[in-house]
């Protein structure tokens, strides 16, 4: 699904890429950013895959690991925002709150590709709805979503189709 390709393009890393599933588990690349600061980039295997023959606990563990130690989390998602993605984020929110593993508030950036409807308004509405569900879930936990995750409506990017 091109997560590694996206990271290579955006940050100039050298994660392995090829057709089909490539990344297994979690890979890391250390790079020096402008100003000399070090930046650790994490590349996880595709989560919530219908082709992966495993339960979703491993997906939640990988997502939690990424969120617990990141300032920015790029979520490269095929198609429109999904209920499955929302549920994964809710599980991570629950775990972050109960395990106290998060020292920072990660900003979630959604990179959407292969959408049926390319109108930005449709996807902004879906992101607002997802945020509202995450706010409701955080209320049930007795916490504030904004304390744990940064989910802004401006953090959504629609990739053009290679076949358009």
XYZ file of N, CA and C in Angstrom:
492
model
N 0.815 -1.203 0.000
C 0.000 0.000 0.000
C 0.854 1.260 0.000
N 2.144 1.100 -0.167
C 3.064 2.215 -0.446
C 3.421 3.088 0.748
N 3.313 2.572 1.970
C 3.744 3.364 3.123
C 5.232 3.656 3.040
N 6.028 2.637 2.743
C 7.479 2.809 2.663
C 7.843 3.775 1.544
N 7.175 3.665 0.417
C 7.426 4.569 -0.702
C 7.121 6.007 -0.309
N 6.032 6.223 0.409
C 5.660 7.565 0.860
C 6.734 8.131 1.794
N 7.198 7.333 2.749
C 8.238 7.803 3.668
C 9.545 8.083 2.929
N 9.896 7.218 1.996
C 11.105 7.443 1.203
C 11.013 8.758 0.442
N 9.868 9.028 -0.143
C 9.666 10.246 -0.928
C 9.694 11.491 -0.032
N 8.985 11.440 1.092
C 8.865 12.614 1.953
C 10.148 12.936 2.708
N 10.867 11.890 3.144
C 11.989 12.112 4.052
C 13.338 11.654 3.508
N 13.347 11.087 2.317
C 14.610 10.655 1.736
C 15.234 9.461 2.423
N 14.405 8.593 3.007
C 14.933 7.376 3.638
C 15.144 6.310 2.574
N 15.492 5.140 3.041
C 15.757 4.046 2.111
C 15.052 2.767 2.575
N 13.765 2.887 2.932
C 13.017 1.699 3.304
C 12.823 0.840 2.056
N 12.881 -0.469 2.220
C 12.707 -1.388 1.088
C 11.297 -1.248 0.517
N 11.201 -1.274 -0.808
C 9.899 -1.207 -1.478
C 9.849 -2.232 -2.602
N 8.662 -2.733 -2.856
C 8.405 -3.621 -3.987
C 6.901 -3.842 -4.072
N 6.447 -4.466 -5.099
C 5.020 -4.741 -5.240
C 4.607 -5.775 -4.200
N 3.436 -5.612 -3.642
C 2.949 -6.549 -2.624
C 3.435 -6.170 -1.238
N 3.147 -7.037 -0.282
C 3.544 -6.784 1.103
C 5.061 -6.852 1.224
N 5.641 -5.850 1.813
C 7.099 -5.776 1.908
C 7.540 -5.680 3.366
N 7.062 -4.649 4.056
C 7.457 -4.420 5.444
C 6.755 -5.424 6.345
N 7.524 -6.040 7.226
C 6.947 -6.932 8.240
C 7.391 -6.426 9.594
N 6.424 -6.166 10.459
C 6.757 -5.620 11.761
C 6.958 -4.127 11.679
N 8.048 -3.664 12.301
C 8.322 -2.239 12.394
C 9.778 -1.988 12.030
N 10.025 -1.141 11.046
C 11.379 -0.774 10.644
C 11.634 0.651 11.097
N 12.891 0.997 11.295
C 13.250 2.340 11.737
C 14.385 2.886 10.892
N 14.401 4.195 10.749
C 15.468 4.882 10.039
C 15.762 6.171 10.801
N 17.038 6.410 11.084
C 17.451 7.615 11.796
C 18.001 8.603 10.781
N 17.478 9.818 10.813
C 17.958 10.827 9.861
C 18.242 12.114 10.600
N 19.097 12.920 10.009
C 19.402 14.213 10.584
C 18.573 15.267 9.867
N 17.775 15.966 10.624
C 16.904 16.998 10.061
C 17.663 18.322 10.001
N 17.026 19.313 9.409
C 17.623 20.649 9.376
C 17.896 21.104 10.798
N 18.989 21.799 10.982
C 19.335 22.269 12.316
C 20.081 21.231 13.133
N 20.353 20.081 12.535
C 21.133 19.060 13.220
C 20.364 18.135 14.139
N 19.068 18.347 14.299
C 18.282 17.472 15.177
C 18.115 16.106 14.529
N 18.125 15.083 15.359
C 17.910 13.728 14.860
C 16.420 13.430 14.822
N 16.018 12.693 13.819
C 14.618 12.332 13.632
C 14.552 10.822 13.394
N 13.774 10.129 14.197
C 13.578 8.697 14.033
C 12.283 8.474 13.270
N 12.370 7.784 12.136
C 11.201 7.467 11.328
C 10.870 5.992 11.507
N 9.621 5.703 11.791
C 9.166 4.324 11.948
C 8.254 3.972 10.774
N 8.475 2.807 10.224
C 7.672 2.312 9.105
C 7.088 0.974 9.530
N 5.773 0.930 9.680
C 5.146 -0.329 10.100
C 4.561 -1.038 8.892
N 4.345 -2.307 9.062
C 3.654 -3.040 8.009
C 2.230 -2.530 7.924
N 1.579 -2.837 6.819
C 0.201 -2.405 6.636
C -0.699 -2.991 7.712
N -1.500 -2.150 8.322
C -2.410 -2.586 9.366
C -3.798 -2.790 8.795
N -4.578 -3.587 9.460
C -5.969 -3.862 9.112
C -6.103 -4.473 7.718
N -5.128 -5.234 7.321
C -5.146 -5.830 5.997
C -6.055 -7.052 5.971
N -6.836 -7.156 4.917
C -7.694 -8.335 4.790
C -6.876 -9.550 4.379
N -5.678 -9.306 3.818
C -4.851 -10.431 3.388
C -3.982 -10.989 4.510
N -3.826 -10.244 5.594
C -3.004 -10.728 6.706
C -3.822 -11.732 7.524
N -3.243 -12.860 7.784
C -3.961 -13.903 8.528
C -3.539 -13.858 9.997
N -3.964 -12.836 10.703
C -3.677 -12.684 12.132
C -4.844 -11.972 12.776
N -4.870 -12.014 14.107
C -5.915 -11.252 14.779
C -5.491 -9.786 14.838
N -6.369 -8.931 15.261
C -6.122 -7.497 15.200
C -5.373 -6.974 16.427
N -4.999 -7.847 17.357
C -4.218 -7.421 18.523
C -2.853 -6.901 18.077
N -2.220 -7.588 17.130
C -0.910 -7.162 16.637
C -1.001 -5.781 15.980
N -2.062 -5.542 15.211
C -2.261 -4.229 14.601
C -2.362 -3.147 15.672
N -3.133 -3.417 16.709
C -3.289 -2.441 17.792
C -1.958 -2.197 18.505
N -1.164 -3.244 18.684
C 0.140 -3.085 19.325
C 1.070 -2.219 18.485
N 1.105 -2.458 17.180
C 1.947 -1.639 16.301
C 1.479 -0.183 16.284
N 0.189 0.023 16.185
C -0.344 1.388 16.168
C -0.054 2.101 17.487
N -0.213 1.393 18.603
C 0.081 1.980 19.908
C 1.559 2.338 20.022
N 2.428 1.454 19.559
C 3.866 1.722 19.586
C 4.183 2.994 18.807
N 3.607 3.129 17.622
C 3.853 4.309 16.786
C 3.348 5.575 17.471
N 2.166 5.516 18.041
C 1.592 6.710 18.677
C 2.274 7.075 19.982
N 2.732 6.085 20.712
C 3.319 6.335 22.025
C 4.677 7.036 21.936
N 5.363 6.910 20.817
C 6.707 7.492 20.742
C 6.865 8.460 19.574
N 5.766 9.025 19.092
C 5.839 9.877 17.905
C 5.238 11.252 18.148
N 5.819 12.231 17.459
C 5.236 13.571 17.430
C 4.199 13.653 16.312
N 4.480 12.971 15.205
C 3.585 12.958 14.056
C 3.391 11.508 13.610
N 2.154 11.123 13.347
C 1.848 9.791 12.841
C 1.144 9.963 11.498
N 1.768 9.452 10.440
C 1.148 9.462 9.115
C 0.336 8.188 8.965
N -0.943 8.338 8.724
C -1.816 7.188 8.526
C -2.148 7.132 7.043
N -1.509 6.208 6.350
C -1.695 6.036 4.908
C -2.847 5.043 4.738
N -3.988 5.537 4.294
C -5.205 4.722 4.302
C -5.817 4.665 2.900
N -6.191 3.486 2.494
C -6.812 3.304 1.179
C -8.301 3.615 1.260
N -8.748 4.451 0.327
C -10.176 4.763 0.267
C -10.585 5.803 1.290
N -11.830 5.727 1.687
C -12.386 6.685 2.621
C -12.074 6.269 4.064
N -12.286 7.212 4.982
C -12.123 6.899 6.406
C -13.060 5.744 6.745
N -12.588 4.830 7.549
C -13.383 3.639 7.825
C -13.675 3.504 9.315
N -14.722 2.790 9.588
C -15.084 2.477 10.979
C -13.974 1.635 11.618
N -13.369 0.768 10.844
C -12.286 -0.089 11.338
C -11.094 0.758 11.808
N -10.753 1.797 11.046
C -9.675 2.699 11.441
C -10.050 3.446 12.709
N -11.276 3.912 12.783
C -11.752 4.612 13.983
C -11.654 3.712 15.211
N -12.066 2.468 15.079
C -12.007 1.537 16.210
C -10.562 1.273 16.639
N -9.644 1.181 15.690
C -8.233 1.000 16.021
C -7.717 2.198 16.811
N -8.085 3.404 16.399
C -7.671 4.602 17.122
C -8.282 4.662 18.521
N -9.525 4.201 18.657
C -10.161 4.158 19.976
C -9.436 3.185 20.906
N -9.035 2.031 20.393
C -8.275 1.056 21.191
C -6.952 1.669 21.636
N -6.285 2.359 20.729
C -5.009 3.002 21.073
C -5.204 4.090 22.122
N -6.256 4.872 21.987
C -6.559 5.912 22.968
C -6.769 5.304 24.350
N -7.538 4.228 24.406
C -7.781 3.514 25.662
C -6.465 3.026 26.261
N -5.635 2.388 25.436
C -4.361 1.845 25.922
C -3.405 2.949 26.369
N -3.341 4.040 25.611
C -2.461 5.145 25.983
C -2.849 5.719 27.338
N -4.143 5.830 27.571
C -4.617 6.389 28.830
C -4.353 5.448 30.002
N -4.557 4.153 29.816
C -4.418 3.199 30.913
C -2.983 2.757 31.164
N -2.168 2.716 30.123
C -0.791 2.259 30.289
C 0.177 3.394 30.608
N -0.257 4.616 30.414
C 0.591 5.794 30.655
C 1.925 5.673 29.925
N 1.874 5.284 28.653
C 3.100 5.089 27.874
C 3.422 6.281 26.979
N 2.517 7.224 26.874
C 2.694 8.317 25.923
C 3.227 9.548 26.629
N 4.396 10.000 26.216
C 5.007 11.194 26.797
C 4.699 12.439 25.968
N 4.121 12.255 24.795
C 3.813 13.384 23.925
C 2.436 13.182 23.306
N 1.938 14.229 22.706
C 0.635 14.177 22.047
C 0.875 14.101 20.544
N 0.747 12.914 19.946
C 1.019 12.810 18.510
C -0.049 13.496 17.663
N 0.408 14.137 16.598
C -0.510 14.713 15.609
C -0.777 13.634 14.570
N -2.036 13.326 14.350
C -2.408 12.327 13.352
C -2.629 13.022 12.016
N -1.919 12.567 10.999
C -2.069 13.083 9.636
C -2.566 11.937 8.764
N -3.694 12.145 8.121
C -4.314 11.111 7.304
C -3.979 11.346 5.841
N -3.337 10.365 5.228
C -3.013 10.400 3.810
C -3.948 9.393 3.145
N -4.906 9.902 2.377
C -5.916 9.034 1.760
C -5.604 8.861 0.285
N -5.725 7.615 -0.179
C -5.458 7.315 -1.579
C -6.552 6.402 -2.113
N -6.721 6.400 -3.413
C -7.697 5.539 -4.093
C -9.122 5.752 -3.577
N -9.534 7.006 -3.479
C -10.889 7.295 -3.009
C -11.872 7.170 -4.166
N -13.098 6.797 -3.840
C -14.152 6.757 -4.845
C -14.613 8.174 -5.160
N -14.740 8.978 -4.118
C -15.183 10.360 -4.270
C -14.000 11.266 -3.936
N -13.546 12.071 -4.882
C -12.359 12.906 -4.685
C -12.678 14.280 -4.103
N -13.947 14.576 -3.825
C -14.274 15.900 -3.292
C -13.796 16.005 -1.845
N -13.031 17.048 -1.573
C -12.402 17.236 -0.269
C -13.445 17.331 0.851
N -14.571 17.969 0.573
C -15.599 18.148 1.596
C -16.100 16.836 2.176
N -16.240 15.836 1.333
C -16.706 14.520 1.796
C -15.732 13.947 2.823
N -14.444 14.063 2.542
C -13.433 13.497 3.436
C -13.255 14.334 4.694
N -13.418 15.648 4.576
C -13.364 16.498 5.761
C -14.523 16.174 6.700
N -15.703 15.940 6.130
C -16.863 15.543 6.942
C -16.594 14.212 7.650
N -16.004 13.261 6.933
C -15.698 11.955 7.533
C -14.676 12.098 8.657
N -13.695 12.974 8.489
C -12.703 13.199 9.543
C -13.339 13.877 10.756
N -14.228 14.856 10.507
C -14.935 15.494 11.625
C -15.777 14.476 12.391
N -16.445 13.564 11.653
C -17.255 12.526 12.288
C -16.370 11.590 13.112
N -15.224 11.207 12.546
C -14.313 10.338 13.288
C -13.822 11.044 14.549
N -13.491 12.308 14.439
C -13.030 13.056 15.610
C -14.134 13.108 16.670
N -15.373 13.330 16.230
C -16.491 13.367 17.172
C -16.641 12.028 17.901
N -16.485 10.915 17.183
C -16.548 9.592 17.815
C -15.392 9.398 18.798
N -14.216 9.893 18.444
C -13.069 9.787 19.358
C -13.268 10.658 20.597
N -13.881 11.826 20.425
C -14.208 12.679 21.580
C -15.191 11.958 22.489
N -16.217 11.330 21.902
C -17.192 10.571 22.702
C -16.516 9.417 23.438
N -15.628 8.703 22.745
C -14.912 7.584 23.383
C -14.041 8.086 24.528
N -13.397 9.221 24.326
C -12.541 9.756 25.393
C -13.383 10.212 26.582
N -14.576 10.748 26.327
C -15.474 11.132 27.436
C -15.858 9.911 28.265
N -16.120 8.791 27.592
C -16.456 7.565 28.316
C -15.284 7.108 29.182
N -14.075 7.435 28.776
C -12.886 7.092 29.554
C -12.593 8.130 30.631
N -13.326 9.241 30.591
C -13.103 10.301 31.569
C -11.855 11.132 31.270
N -11.509 11.249 30.003
C -10.324 12.018 29.622
C -10.684 12.993 28.502
N -9.746 13.864 28.186
C -9.911 14.782 27.070
C -9.112 14.257 25.889
N -9.744 14.161 24.732
C -9.050 13.684 23.536
C -7.826 14.544 23.240
N -7.975 15.859 23.396
C -6.890 16.772 23.061
C -5.676 16.614 23.971
N -5.838 15.970 25.095
C -4.690 15.679 25.980
C -3.829 14.552 25.406
N -4.453 13.638 24.627
C -3.754 12.435 24.160
C -3.435 12.444 22.674
N -4.332 12.979 21.854
C -4.142 12.955 20.399
C -4.485 14.307 19.798
N -3.772 14.668 18.756
C -4.073 15.875 18.000
C -4.695 15.422 16.684
N -6.005 15.577 16.581
C -6.741 15.165 15.383
C -7.408 16.410 14.801
N -6.692 17.110 13.923
C -7.196 18.343 13.324
C -7.784 18.064 11.951
N -8.765 18.864 11.584
C -9.385 18.685 10.265
C -8.458 19.103 9.129
N -7.410 19.866 9.440
C -6.477 20.274 8.384
C -5.389 19.236 8.136
N -5.417 18.141 8.852
C -4.369 17.117 8.751
C -4.807 15.948 7.867
N -5.421 16.281 6.739
C -5.852 15.252 5.808
C -5.363 15.625 4.420
N -4.763 14.631 3.760
C -4.180 14.866 2.453
C -4.707 13.807 1.486
N -5.222 14.251 0.359
C -5.748 13.345 -0.656
C -4.684 13.170 -1.732
N -4.226 11.948 -1.909
C -3.252 11.677 -2.967
C -3.982 11.499 -4.284
N -3.437 12.048 -5.339
C -4.069 11.836 -6.647
C -3.886 10.392 -7.101
N -4.788 9.930 -7.905
C -4.699 8.581 -8.439
C -3.673 8.546 -9.562
N -2.903 7.485 -9.592
C -1.915 7.312 -10.663
C -2.591 7.032 -11.996
N -3.878 6.666 -11.965
C -4.587 6.279 -13.180
C -5.640 7.287 -13.602
N -5.655 8.453 -12.956
C -6.680 9.469 -13.276
C -6.316 10.235 -14.525
